[in-house]
Coordinates of C-alpha atoms and ligand atoms in Angstrom, one line a residue:
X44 CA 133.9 157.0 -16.6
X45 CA 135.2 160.1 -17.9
X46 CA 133.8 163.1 -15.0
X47 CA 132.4 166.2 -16.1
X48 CA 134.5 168.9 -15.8
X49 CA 134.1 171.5 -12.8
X50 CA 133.4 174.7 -14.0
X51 CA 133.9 177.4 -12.6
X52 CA 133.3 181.3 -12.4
X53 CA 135.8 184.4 -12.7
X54 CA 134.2 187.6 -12.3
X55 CA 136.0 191.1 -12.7
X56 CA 137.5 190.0 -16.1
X57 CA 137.6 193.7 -17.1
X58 CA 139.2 194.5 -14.3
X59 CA 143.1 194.8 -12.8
X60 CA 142.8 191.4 -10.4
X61 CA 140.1 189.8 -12.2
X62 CA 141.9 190.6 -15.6
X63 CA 145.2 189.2 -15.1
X64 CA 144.1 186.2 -13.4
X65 CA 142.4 185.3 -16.7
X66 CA 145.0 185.3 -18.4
X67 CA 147.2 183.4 -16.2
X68 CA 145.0 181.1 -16.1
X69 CA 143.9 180.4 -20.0
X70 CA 147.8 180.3 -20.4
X71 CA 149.7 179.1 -17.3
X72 CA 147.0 176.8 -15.6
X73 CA 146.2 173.9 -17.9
X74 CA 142.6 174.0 -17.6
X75 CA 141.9 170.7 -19.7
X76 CA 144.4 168.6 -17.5
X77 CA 142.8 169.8 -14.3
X78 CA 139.2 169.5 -15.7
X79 CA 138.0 172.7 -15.5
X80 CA 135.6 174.4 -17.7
X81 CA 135.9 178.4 -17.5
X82 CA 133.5 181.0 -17.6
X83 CA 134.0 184.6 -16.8
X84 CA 131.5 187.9 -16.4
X85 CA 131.5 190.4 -18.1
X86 CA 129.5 193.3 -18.5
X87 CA 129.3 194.6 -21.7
X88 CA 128.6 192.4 -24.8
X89 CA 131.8 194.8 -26.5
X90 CA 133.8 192.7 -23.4
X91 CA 133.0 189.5 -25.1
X92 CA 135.1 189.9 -28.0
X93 CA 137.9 191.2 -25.5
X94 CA 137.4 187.9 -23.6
X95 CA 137.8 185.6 -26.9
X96 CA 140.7 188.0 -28.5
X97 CA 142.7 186.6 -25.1
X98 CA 143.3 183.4 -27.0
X99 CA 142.3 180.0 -24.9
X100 CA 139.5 178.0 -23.9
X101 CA 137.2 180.5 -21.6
X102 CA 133.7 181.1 -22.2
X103 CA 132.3 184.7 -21.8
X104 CA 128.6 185.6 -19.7
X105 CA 127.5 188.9 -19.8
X106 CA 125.9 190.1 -16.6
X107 CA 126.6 192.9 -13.8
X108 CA 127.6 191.6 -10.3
X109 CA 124.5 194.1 -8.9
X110 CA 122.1 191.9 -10.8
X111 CA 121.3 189.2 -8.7
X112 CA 118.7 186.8 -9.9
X113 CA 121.0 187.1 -13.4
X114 CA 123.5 185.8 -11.4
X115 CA 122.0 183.1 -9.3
X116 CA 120.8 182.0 -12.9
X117 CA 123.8 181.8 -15.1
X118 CA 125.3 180.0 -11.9
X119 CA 122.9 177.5 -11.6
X120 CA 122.1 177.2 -15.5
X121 CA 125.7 176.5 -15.8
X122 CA 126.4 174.0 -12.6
X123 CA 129.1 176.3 -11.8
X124 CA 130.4 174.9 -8.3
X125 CA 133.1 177.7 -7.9
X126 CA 132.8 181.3 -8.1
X127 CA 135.8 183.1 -8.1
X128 CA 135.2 187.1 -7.3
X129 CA 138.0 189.3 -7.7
X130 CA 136.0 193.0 -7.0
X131 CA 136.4 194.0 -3.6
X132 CA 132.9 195.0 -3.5
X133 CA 132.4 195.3 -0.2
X134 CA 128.4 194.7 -0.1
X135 CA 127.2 191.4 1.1
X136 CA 124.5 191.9 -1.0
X137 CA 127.2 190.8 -4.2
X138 CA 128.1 187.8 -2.2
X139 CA 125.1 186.4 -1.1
X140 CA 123.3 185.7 -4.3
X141 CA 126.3 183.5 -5.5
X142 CA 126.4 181.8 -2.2
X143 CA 122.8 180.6 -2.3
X144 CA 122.8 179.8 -5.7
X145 CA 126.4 177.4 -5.6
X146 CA 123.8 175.9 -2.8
X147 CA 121.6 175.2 -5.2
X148 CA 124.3 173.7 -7.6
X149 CA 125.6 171.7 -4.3
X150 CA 122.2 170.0 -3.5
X151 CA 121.4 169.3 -7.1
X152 CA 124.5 167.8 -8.4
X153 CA 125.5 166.4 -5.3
X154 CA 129.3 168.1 -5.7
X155 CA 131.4 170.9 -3.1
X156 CA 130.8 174.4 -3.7
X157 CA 133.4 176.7 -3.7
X158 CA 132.8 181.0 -2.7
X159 CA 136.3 183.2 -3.3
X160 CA 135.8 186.4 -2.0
X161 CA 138.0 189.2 -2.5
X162 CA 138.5 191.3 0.4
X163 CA 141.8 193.6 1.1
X164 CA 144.5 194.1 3.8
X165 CA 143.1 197.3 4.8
X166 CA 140.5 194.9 6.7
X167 CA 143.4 193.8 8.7
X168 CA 145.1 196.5 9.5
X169 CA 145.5 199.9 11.8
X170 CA 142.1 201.3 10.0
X171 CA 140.2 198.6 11.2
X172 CA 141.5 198.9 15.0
X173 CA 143.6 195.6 14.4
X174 CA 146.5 195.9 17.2
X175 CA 149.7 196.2 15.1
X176 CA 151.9 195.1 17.5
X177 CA 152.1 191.1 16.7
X178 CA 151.4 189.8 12.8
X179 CA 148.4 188.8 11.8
X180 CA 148.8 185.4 10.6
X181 CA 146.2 184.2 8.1
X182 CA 147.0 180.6 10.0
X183 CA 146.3 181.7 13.1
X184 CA 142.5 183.3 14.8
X185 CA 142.0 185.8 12.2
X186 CA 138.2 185.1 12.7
X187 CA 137.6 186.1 16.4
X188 CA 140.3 188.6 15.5
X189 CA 138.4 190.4 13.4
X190 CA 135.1 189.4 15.4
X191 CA 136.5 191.0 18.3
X192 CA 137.9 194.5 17.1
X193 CA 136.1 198.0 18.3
X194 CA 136.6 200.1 14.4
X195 CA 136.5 203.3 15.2
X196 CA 137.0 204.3 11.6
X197 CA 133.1 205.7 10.6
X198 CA 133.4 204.7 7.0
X199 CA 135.4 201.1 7.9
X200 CA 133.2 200.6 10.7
X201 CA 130.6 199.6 8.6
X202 CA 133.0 196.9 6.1
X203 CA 134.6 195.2 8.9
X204 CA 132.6 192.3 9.3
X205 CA 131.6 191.7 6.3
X206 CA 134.5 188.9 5.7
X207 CA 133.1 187.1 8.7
X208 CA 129.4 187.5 7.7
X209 CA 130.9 186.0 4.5
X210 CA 132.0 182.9 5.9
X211 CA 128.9 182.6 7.9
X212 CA 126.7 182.8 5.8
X213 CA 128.1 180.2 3.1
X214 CA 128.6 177.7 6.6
X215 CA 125.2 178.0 7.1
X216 CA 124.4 177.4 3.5
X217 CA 127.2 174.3 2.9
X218 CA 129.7 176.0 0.9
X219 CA 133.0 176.5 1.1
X220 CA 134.4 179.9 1.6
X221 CA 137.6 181.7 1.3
X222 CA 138.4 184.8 1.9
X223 CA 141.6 186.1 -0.3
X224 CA 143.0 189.9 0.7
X225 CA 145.6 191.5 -1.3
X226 CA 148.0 194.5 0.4
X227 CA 148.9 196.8 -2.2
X228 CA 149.5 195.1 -5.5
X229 CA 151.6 196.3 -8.0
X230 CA 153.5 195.7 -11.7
X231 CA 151.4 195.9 -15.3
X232 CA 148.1 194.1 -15.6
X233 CA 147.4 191.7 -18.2
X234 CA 144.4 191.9 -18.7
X235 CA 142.4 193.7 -21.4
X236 CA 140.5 196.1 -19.4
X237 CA 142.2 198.2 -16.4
X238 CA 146.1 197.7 -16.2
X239 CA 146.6 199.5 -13.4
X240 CA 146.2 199.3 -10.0
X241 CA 145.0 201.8 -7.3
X242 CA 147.2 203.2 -4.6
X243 CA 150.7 203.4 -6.0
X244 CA 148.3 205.5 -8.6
X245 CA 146.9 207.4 -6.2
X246 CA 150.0 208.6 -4.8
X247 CA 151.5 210.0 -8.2
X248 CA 148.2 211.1 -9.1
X249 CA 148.6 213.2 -5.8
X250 CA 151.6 214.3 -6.6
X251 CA 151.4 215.3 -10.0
X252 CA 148.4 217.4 -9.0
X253 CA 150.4 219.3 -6.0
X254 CA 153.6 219.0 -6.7
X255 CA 154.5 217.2 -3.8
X256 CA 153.6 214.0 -1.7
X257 CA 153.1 214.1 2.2
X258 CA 153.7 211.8 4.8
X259 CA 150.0 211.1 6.3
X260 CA 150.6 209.4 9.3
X261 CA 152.3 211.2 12.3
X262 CA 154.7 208.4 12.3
X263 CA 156.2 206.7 9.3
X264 CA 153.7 203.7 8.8
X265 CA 154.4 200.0 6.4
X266 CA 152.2 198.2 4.2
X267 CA 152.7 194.9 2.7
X268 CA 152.8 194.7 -1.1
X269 CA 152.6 191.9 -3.9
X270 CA 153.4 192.2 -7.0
X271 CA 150.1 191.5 -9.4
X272 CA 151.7 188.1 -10.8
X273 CA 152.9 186.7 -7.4
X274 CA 149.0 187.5 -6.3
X275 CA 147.1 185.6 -9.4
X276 CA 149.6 182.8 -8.9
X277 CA 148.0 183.2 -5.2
X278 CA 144.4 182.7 -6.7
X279 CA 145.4 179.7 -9.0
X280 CA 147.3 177.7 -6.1
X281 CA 144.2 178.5 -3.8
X282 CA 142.0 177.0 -7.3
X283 CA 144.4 174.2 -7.8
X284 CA 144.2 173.4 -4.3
X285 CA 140.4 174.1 -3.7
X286 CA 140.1 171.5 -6.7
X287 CA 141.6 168.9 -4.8
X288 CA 139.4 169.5 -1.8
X289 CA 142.7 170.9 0.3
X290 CA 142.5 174.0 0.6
X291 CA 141.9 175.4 4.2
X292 CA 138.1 177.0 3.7
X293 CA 135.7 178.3 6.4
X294 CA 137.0 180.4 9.6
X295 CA 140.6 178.7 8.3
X296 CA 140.2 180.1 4.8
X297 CA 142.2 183.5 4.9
X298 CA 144.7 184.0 1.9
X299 CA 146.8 186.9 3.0
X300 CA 149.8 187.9 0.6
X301 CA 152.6 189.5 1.7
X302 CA 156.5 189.7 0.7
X303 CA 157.6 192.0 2.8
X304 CA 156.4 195.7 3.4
X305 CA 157.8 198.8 2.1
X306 CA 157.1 202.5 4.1
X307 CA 155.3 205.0 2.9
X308 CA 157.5 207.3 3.4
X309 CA 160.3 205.7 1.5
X310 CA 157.4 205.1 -1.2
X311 CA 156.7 208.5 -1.3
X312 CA 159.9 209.8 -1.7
X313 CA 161.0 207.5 -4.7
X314 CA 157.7 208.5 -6.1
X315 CA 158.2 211.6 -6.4
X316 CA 162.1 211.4 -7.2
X317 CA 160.5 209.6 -10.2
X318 CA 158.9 212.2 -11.6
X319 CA 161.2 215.0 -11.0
X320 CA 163.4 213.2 -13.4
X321 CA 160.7 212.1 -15.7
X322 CA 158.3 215.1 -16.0
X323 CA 160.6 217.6 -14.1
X324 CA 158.0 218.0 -11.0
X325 CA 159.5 221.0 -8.7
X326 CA 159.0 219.9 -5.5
X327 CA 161.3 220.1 -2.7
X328 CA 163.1 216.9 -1.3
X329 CA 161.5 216.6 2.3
X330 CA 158.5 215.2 2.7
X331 CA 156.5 216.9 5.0
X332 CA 154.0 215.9 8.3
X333 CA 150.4 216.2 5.9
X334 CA 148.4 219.3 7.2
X335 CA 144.9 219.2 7.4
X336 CA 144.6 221.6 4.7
X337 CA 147.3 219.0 3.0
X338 CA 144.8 216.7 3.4
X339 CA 141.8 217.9 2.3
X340 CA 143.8 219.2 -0.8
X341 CA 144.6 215.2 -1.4
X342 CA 140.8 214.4 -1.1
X343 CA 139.9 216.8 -3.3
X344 CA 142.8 215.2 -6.1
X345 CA 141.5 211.8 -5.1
X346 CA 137.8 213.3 -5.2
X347 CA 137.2 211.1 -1.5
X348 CA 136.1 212.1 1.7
X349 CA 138.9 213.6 3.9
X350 CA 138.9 210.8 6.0
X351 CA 139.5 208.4 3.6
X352 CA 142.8 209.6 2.2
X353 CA 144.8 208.0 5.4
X354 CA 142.5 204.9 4.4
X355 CA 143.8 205.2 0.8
X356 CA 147.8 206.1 1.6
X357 CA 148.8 205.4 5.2
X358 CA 148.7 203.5 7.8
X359 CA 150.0 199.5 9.4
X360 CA 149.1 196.7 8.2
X361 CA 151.5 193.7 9.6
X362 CA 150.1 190.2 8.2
X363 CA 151.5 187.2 7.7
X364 CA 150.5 184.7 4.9
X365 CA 151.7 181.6 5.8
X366 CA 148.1 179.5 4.2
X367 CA 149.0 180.2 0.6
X368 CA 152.7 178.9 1.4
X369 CA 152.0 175.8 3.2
X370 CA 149.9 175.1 -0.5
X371 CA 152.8 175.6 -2.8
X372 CA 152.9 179.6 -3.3
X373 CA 156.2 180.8 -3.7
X374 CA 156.1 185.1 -4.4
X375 CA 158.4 185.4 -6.6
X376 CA 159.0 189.7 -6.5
X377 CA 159.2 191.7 -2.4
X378 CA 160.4 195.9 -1.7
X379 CA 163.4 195.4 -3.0
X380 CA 161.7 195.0 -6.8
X381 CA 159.1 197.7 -6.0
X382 CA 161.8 200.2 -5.2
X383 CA 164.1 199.1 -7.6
X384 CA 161.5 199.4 -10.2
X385 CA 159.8 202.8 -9.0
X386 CA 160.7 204.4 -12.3
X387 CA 159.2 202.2 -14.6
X388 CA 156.2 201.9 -12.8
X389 CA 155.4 205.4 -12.6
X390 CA 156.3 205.8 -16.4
X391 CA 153.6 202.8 -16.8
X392 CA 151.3 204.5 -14.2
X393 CA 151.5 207.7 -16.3
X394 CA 150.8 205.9 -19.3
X395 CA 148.0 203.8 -18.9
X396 CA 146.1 206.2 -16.4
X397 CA 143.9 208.3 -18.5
X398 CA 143.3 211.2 -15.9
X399 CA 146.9 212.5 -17.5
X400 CA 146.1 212.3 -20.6
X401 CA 143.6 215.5 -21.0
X402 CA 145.9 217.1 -18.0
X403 CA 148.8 219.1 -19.4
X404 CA 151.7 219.2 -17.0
X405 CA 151.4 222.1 -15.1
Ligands
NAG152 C1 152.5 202.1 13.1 O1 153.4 201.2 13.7 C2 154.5 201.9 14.4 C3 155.5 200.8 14.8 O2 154.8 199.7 15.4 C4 153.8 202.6 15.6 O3 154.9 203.3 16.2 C5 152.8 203.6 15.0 O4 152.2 204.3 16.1 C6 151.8 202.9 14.2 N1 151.0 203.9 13.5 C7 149.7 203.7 13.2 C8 149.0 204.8 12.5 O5 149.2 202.6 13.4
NAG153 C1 160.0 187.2 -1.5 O1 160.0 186.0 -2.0 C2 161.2 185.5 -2.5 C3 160.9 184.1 -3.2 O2 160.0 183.4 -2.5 C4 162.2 185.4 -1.4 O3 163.4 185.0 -1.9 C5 162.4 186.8 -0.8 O4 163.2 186.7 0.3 C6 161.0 187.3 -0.3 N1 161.2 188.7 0.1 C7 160.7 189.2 1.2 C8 161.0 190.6 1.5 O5 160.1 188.5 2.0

């Protein structure tokens, strides 16, 4: 008896994550062989086209993630039994709809449900109160970790738990959860939407706009990074894996990705190297201790709160993945790629972002 195929659900399409893991997976995965049929969200009927221009066998819904009962519909209407979401958007409100409706799916149909959330290492790390003397290794009690920490952080205070509340919640409910958090990712999107991701923008969108980056933290501080392929291949062994019922799911189900950190500092200071060769930015070479004026000066480029810009370019974050490993992964790109490659990557950040483009060089 031939079985019906699983299908399953990738939102974010238009966007950095969500984008290039489309594509990687119409063109890299083999959906046929593996049975899966593919939808994705979108949320503009324009998007559709995008979608189909992309070449393989996907099939587009149109819906916002905000929309609940339009998403506990297409979910159900479609027996989708995984839903892959690739927007870290932070609200269990975006969760929860999909998690009681891949219930629904799960008594109906009789098949496991599957809920991959997309989180971030900033949830694991100094901003959250996460002591950064010993890794955090996704294999190890990242749950009562995270359950146990005292964020001080006002605005992280209030994300911290939802990851946990996550996982609860889909316990309580029979599904399967996993919790995937990318560090800092990375190298050109594929996608057909946003190509570009958000901190290493950050920092030349700084520094375009005042001449100069800043070290934030008092002491120089590291960050993991991935490059944006190494982290869909991530997603798609977690999917290959989840597929064949053995992928660690539940208080075990933590996908952290790491190849290494790079420092800010060091970061910093190829950044801006980088564009005093490319767009002749006069800025000195030191990088100095950020002032609070400094600061608020980089809130107002990044148009945050002054307390987020540490949140957005600073701080620890010392994680191990070791789950995505033990499944197969093998990152293929670490620093020494990032920091070889700083050049081209502004070049590419500079090109794609459109906040240049009306902003003459000053
Ligand atoms: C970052 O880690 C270094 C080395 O462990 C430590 O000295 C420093 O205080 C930490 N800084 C923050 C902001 O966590
Ligand atoms: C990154 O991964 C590659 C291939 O798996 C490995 O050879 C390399 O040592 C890793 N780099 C770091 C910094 O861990």
């Amino acid at each position: 008896m031939a079985s019906e195929p699983t299908a399953v659900l990738l939102t974010g399409a238009s966007g950095y994550l969500g984008g290039s893991l489309l594509v990687y997976l119409l063109h890299k995965f083999d959906l046929e062989f593996r049975n899966v049929k593919l939808f994705t969200l979108v949320r503009k009927a324009e998007q559709v086209d995008k979608v189909l221009q992309l070449g393989g066998n996907v099939n587009p819904l149109i819906g916002d993630v905000q929309d609940a009962e339009r998403m506990k519909n297409l979910i159900i209407e479609n027996f989708v039994s995984i839903v892959i979401e690739t927007v870290d958007a932070r609200q269990f409100a975006v969760a929860q709809p999909f998690i009681e409706a891949l219930s629904v799916v799960k008594e109906r149909h009789n098949v496991p449900v599957h809920f991959i959330h997309t989180s971030g290492a900033k949830m694991f790390s100094s901003h959250v109160g996460v002591d950064q003397s010993n890794f955090l290794n996704d294999d190890g009690e990242v749950y009562s970790t995270i359950a146990g920490l005292d964020t001080r952080h006002p605005v992280m205070k209030q994300f911290v738990s939802l990851n946990n509340q996550i996982i609860d919640f889909a316990e309580e409910k029979g599904v399967r959860s996993y919790i995937v958090a990318p560090p800092m990712v990375y190298g050109p999107g594929a996608g057909f939407g946003n190509k570009i991701s958000i901190q290493i923008v950050a920092l030349v969108r700084v520094a375009r706009a005042l001449g100069q980056l800043f070290q934030v933290d008092k002491t120089d501080t590291t960050w993991p990074l991935m490059h944006i392929d190494d982290q869909v291949a991530l997603y798609a062994t977690v999917l290959s894996n989840i597929l064949q019922l053995k992928a660690p799911h539940g208080k075990d189900g933590f996908y952290f990705s790491e190849n290494g950190t790079f420092s800010w500092r060091s970061l910093s200071l190829a950044i801006v190297n980088a564009l005093r060769r490319q767009i002749g930015l006069d800025s000195t070479h030191k990088l100095l201790v950020a002032t609070d004026e400094d600061l608020n000066a980089m809130a107002t480029v990044l148009g945050c709160d002054v307390g987020m810009v540490p949140v957005s370019l600073a701080g620890n974050c010392s994680v191990h993945g070791n789950n995505a490993r033990k499944l197969g992964w093998a990152p293929q790109h670490g620093v020494g790629h990032l920091m070889s490659n700083v050049d081209d990557e502004v070049a590419y950040i500079m090109k794609a972002d459109s906040t240049f483009a009306s902003k003459p060089k000053s």
